[in-house]
Amino acid sequence: PTERLALVYDLDGEVLAATSGVSVRVVGSAWREGLEADGGQRLFDTKLEGQWLRVAAHAAETPDGHLLLFAAALPHDSIDQAVLQTIGSAAALLGLMLVVVLATSSLQARRLTRDLRTLGTACSELGEPSTASLGAWRQAMDNQPPPATAETAALGQAIRSFVARLEQMLSLQSRFVAEAAHELRTPLTALQGELELGLRRERSAAD
């Protein structure tokens, strides 16, 4: 037998019915051990017609009180072949998953490297800080593609926030300098006039 087998037999081992691949009329004691009561079940390996089988057997009592044993069997070769096919399928699936993971990791690494390179280039282009240059820098950063990861997005946002504060500080500094120059212009002009008048006035030897 090379395919699935099914047998019905009694406690004496006499085969009452079987699939077409079974020609024996009596099975050995291995087919009956542990199946002497209704509801008994057993999984075992045994040899039938020169071929090793994996057998699942079940005992059931008929309405008239007779105990019948039902068995289904598969050749070991079929089981081994199914196991090998399963292992092959699993290996192919794992290989495909590995390719997908490597491709995804490579893409993610390239995107992360791109983000870091963009941030590094942008930081190096800051140059001499001024309100105009910082505003242009922030506008250029806003036009960059979105970061690949949340970490690089957070890093970029932190740099933007720092530049915005620096821009605000430079703006305050420029305003302070302009206001200070305006406030000092009048007294400095008056002082300059007094000095010029003093220098024009004739002075004595005592002066």
mmCIF file of N, CA and C in Angstrom, residues 111-126 137-138 140-142 144-161 163:
data_model
loop_
_atom_site.group_PDB
_atom_site.id
_atom_site.type_symbol
_atom_site.label_atom_id
_atom_site.label_comp_id
_atom_site.label_asym_id
_atom_site.label_seq_id
_atom_site.Cartn_x
_atom_site.Cartn_y
_atom_site.Cartn_z
ATOM 1 N N ARG A 111 17.199 55.964 3.683
ATOM 2 C CA ARG A 111 16.386 57.144 4.006
ATOM 3 C C ARG A 111 16.901 57.842 5.256
ATOM 4 N N LEU A 112 17.321 57.049 6.248
ATOM 5 C CA LEU A 112 17.875 57.639 7.464
ATOM 6 C C LEU A 112 19.178 58.376 7.156
ATOM 7 N N THR A 113 20.044 57.756 6.331
ATOM 8 C CA THR A 113 21.296 58.412 5.945
ATOM 9 C C THR A 113 21.020 59.692 5.179
ATOM 10 N N ARG A 114 20.019 59.647 4.306
ATOM 11 C CA ARG A 114 19.641 60.855 3.558
ATOM 12 C C ARG A 114 19.202 61.962 4.502
ATOM 13 N N ASP A 115 18.383 61.619 5.503
ATOM 14 C CA ASP A 115 17.914 62.622 6.455
ATOM 15 C C ASP A 115 19.077 63.234 7.229
ATOM 16 N N LEU A 116 19.984 62.376 7.708
ATOM 17 C CA LEU A 116 21.120 62.883 8.478
ATOM 18 C C LEU A 116 22.034 63.731 7.597
ATOM 19 N N ARG A 117 22.218 63.299 6.341
ATOM 20 C CA ARG A 117 23.059 64.088 5.425
ATOM 21 C C ARG A 117 22.407 65.447 5.152
ATOM 22 N N THR A 118 21.080 65.448 4.994
ATOM 23 C CA THR A 118 20.370 66.709 4.764
ATOM 24 C C THR A 118 20.526 67.653 5.944
ATOM 25 N N LEU A 119 20.369 67.107 7.165
ATOM 26 C CA LEU A 119 20.527 67.941 8.358
ATOM 27 C C LEU A 119 21.954 68.453 8.491
ATOM 28 N N GLY A 120 22.943 67.577 8.213
ATOM 29 C CA GLY A 120 24.336 68.002 8.304
ATOM 30 C C GLY A 120 24.663 69.092 7.302
ATOM 31 N N THR A 121 24.180 68.927 6.059
ATOM 32 C CA THR A 121 24.423 69.948 5.038
ATOM 33 C C THR A 121 23.742 71.258 5.408
ATOM 34 N N ALA A 122 22.513 71.154 5.908
ATOM 35 C CA ALA A 122 21.784 72.365 6.283
ATOM 36 C C ALA A 122 22.481 73.105 7.419
ATOM 37 N N CYS A 123 22.984 72.361 8.399
ATOM 38 C CA CYS A 123 23.689 73.005 9.520
ATOM 39 C C CYS A 123 24.976 73.671 9.046
ATOM 40 N N SER A 124 25.672 73.031 8.103
ATOM 41 C CA SER A 124 26.923 73.623 7.611
ATOM 42 C C SER A 124 26.658 74.856 6.762
ATOM 43 N N GLU A 125 25.451 74.996 6.211
ATOM 44 C CA GLU A 125 25.118 76.143 5.378
ATOM 45 C C GLU A 125 24.603 77.333 6.167
ATOM 46 N N LEU A 126 24.508 77.192 7.484
ATOM 47 C CA LEU A 126 24.030 78.316 8.289
ATOM 48 C C LEU A 126 24.954 79.526 8.157
ATOM 49 N N TRP A 137 17.232 79.891 5.616
ATOM 50 C CA TRP A 137 17.565 78.504 5.988
ATOM 51 C C TRP A 137 16.312 77.749 6.408
ATOM 52 N N ARG A 138 15.477 78.377 7.218
ATOM 53 C CA ARG A 138 14.250 77.711 7.661
ATOM 54 C C ARG A 138 13.322 77.425 6.480
ATOM 55 N N ALA A 140 14.286 76.869 3.373
ATOM 56 C CA ALA A 140 14.880 75.757 2.627
ATOM 57 C C ALA A 140 14.624 74.430 3.335
ATOM 58 N N MET A 141 14.701 74.411 4.656
ATOM 59 C CA MET A 141 14.438 73.187 5.412
ATOM 60 C C MET A 141 12.991 72.749 5.271
ATOM 61 N N ASP A 142 12.060 73.703 5.213
ATOM 62 C CA ASP A 142 10.644 73.363 5.070
ATOM 63 C C ASP A 142 10.350 72.723 3.720
ATOM 64 N N GLN A 144 12.299 70.535 2.262
ATOM 65 C CA GLN A 144 12.902 69.208 2.190
ATOM 66 C C GLN A 144 11.814 68.125 2.305
ATOM 67 N N PRO A 145 12.042 66.914 1.733
ATOM 68 C CA PRO A 145 11.060 65.823 1.879
ATOM 69 C C PRO A 145 10.920 65.414 3.344
ATOM 70 N N PRO A 146 9.775 64.841 3.712
ATOM 71 C CA PRO A 146 9.561 64.460 5.112
ATOM 72 C C PRO A 146 10.576 63.418 5.569
ATOM 73 N N PRO A 147 11.004 63.472 6.845
ATOM 74 C CA PRO A 147 11.991 62.502 7.361
ATOM 75 C C PRO A 147 11.443 61.086 7.328
ATOM 76 N N ALA A 148 12.396 60.125 7.289
ATOM 77 C CA ALA A 148 12.012 58.715 7.202
ATOM 78 C C ALA A 148 11.570 58.158 8.546
ATOM 79 N N THR A 149 12.113 58.659 9.638
ATOM 80 C CA THR A 149 11.806 58.109 10.958
ATOM 81 C C THR A 149 11.368 59.219 11.902
ATOM 82 N N ALA A 150 10.706 58.798 12.962
ATOM 83 C CA ALA A 150 10.264 59.763 13.969
ATOM 84 C C ALA A 150 11.457 60.402 14.671
ATOM 85 N N GLU A 151 12.551 59.653 14.821
ATOM 86 C CA GLU A 151 13.731 60.187 15.503
ATOM 87 C C GLU A 151 14.353 61.329 14.718
ATOM 88 N N THR A 152 14.535 61.124 13.391
ATOM 89 C CA THR A 152 15.129 62.196 12.589
ATOM 90 C C THR A 152 14.166 63.374 12.464
ATOM 91 N N ALA A 153 12.863 63.087 12.448
ATOM 92 C CA ALA A 153 11.889 64.184 12.425
ATOM 93 C C ALA A 153 11.995 65.023 13.700
ATOM 94 N N ALA A 154 12.149 64.349 14.849
ATOM 95 C CA ALA A 154 12.294 65.069 16.122
ATOM 96 C C ALA A 154 13.591 65.876 16.143
ATOM 97 N N LEU A 155 14.679 65.288 15.596
ATOM 98 C CA LEU A 155 15.954 65.997 15.549
ATOM 99 C C LEU A 155 15.843 67.242 14.667
ATOM 100 N N GLY A 156 15.218 67.076 13.500
ATOM 101 C CA GLY A 156 15.035 68.219 12.614
ATOM 102 C C GLY A 156 14.187 69.304 13.249
ATOM 103 N N GLN A 157 13.141 68.908 13.963
ATOM 104 C CA GLN A 157 12.281 69.878 14.633
ATOM 105 C C GLN A 157 13.034 70.609 15.742
ATOM 106 N N ALA A 158 13.902 69.884 16.455
ATOM 107 C CA ALA A 158 14.700 70.527 17.515
ATOM 108 C C ALA A 158 15.646 71.570 16.925
ATOM 109 N N ILE A 159 16.261 71.237 15.771
ATOM 110 C CA ILE A 159 17.160 72.201 15.125
ATOM 111 C C ILE A 159 16.366 73.403 14.630
ATOM 112 N N ARG A 160 15.189 73.177 14.061
ATOM 113 C CA ARG A 160 14.353 74.286 13.606
ATOM 114 C C ARG A 160 13.979 75.202 14.776
ATOM 115 N N SER A 161 13.613 74.602 15.916
ATOM 116 C CA SER A 161 13.242 75.392 17.091
ATOM 117 C C SER A 161 14.431 76.216 17.579
ATOM 118 N N VAL A 163 16.979 77.281 15.757
ATOM 119 C CA VAL A 163 17.227 78.348 14.788
ATOM 120 C C VAL A 163 16.181 79.447 14.923
#
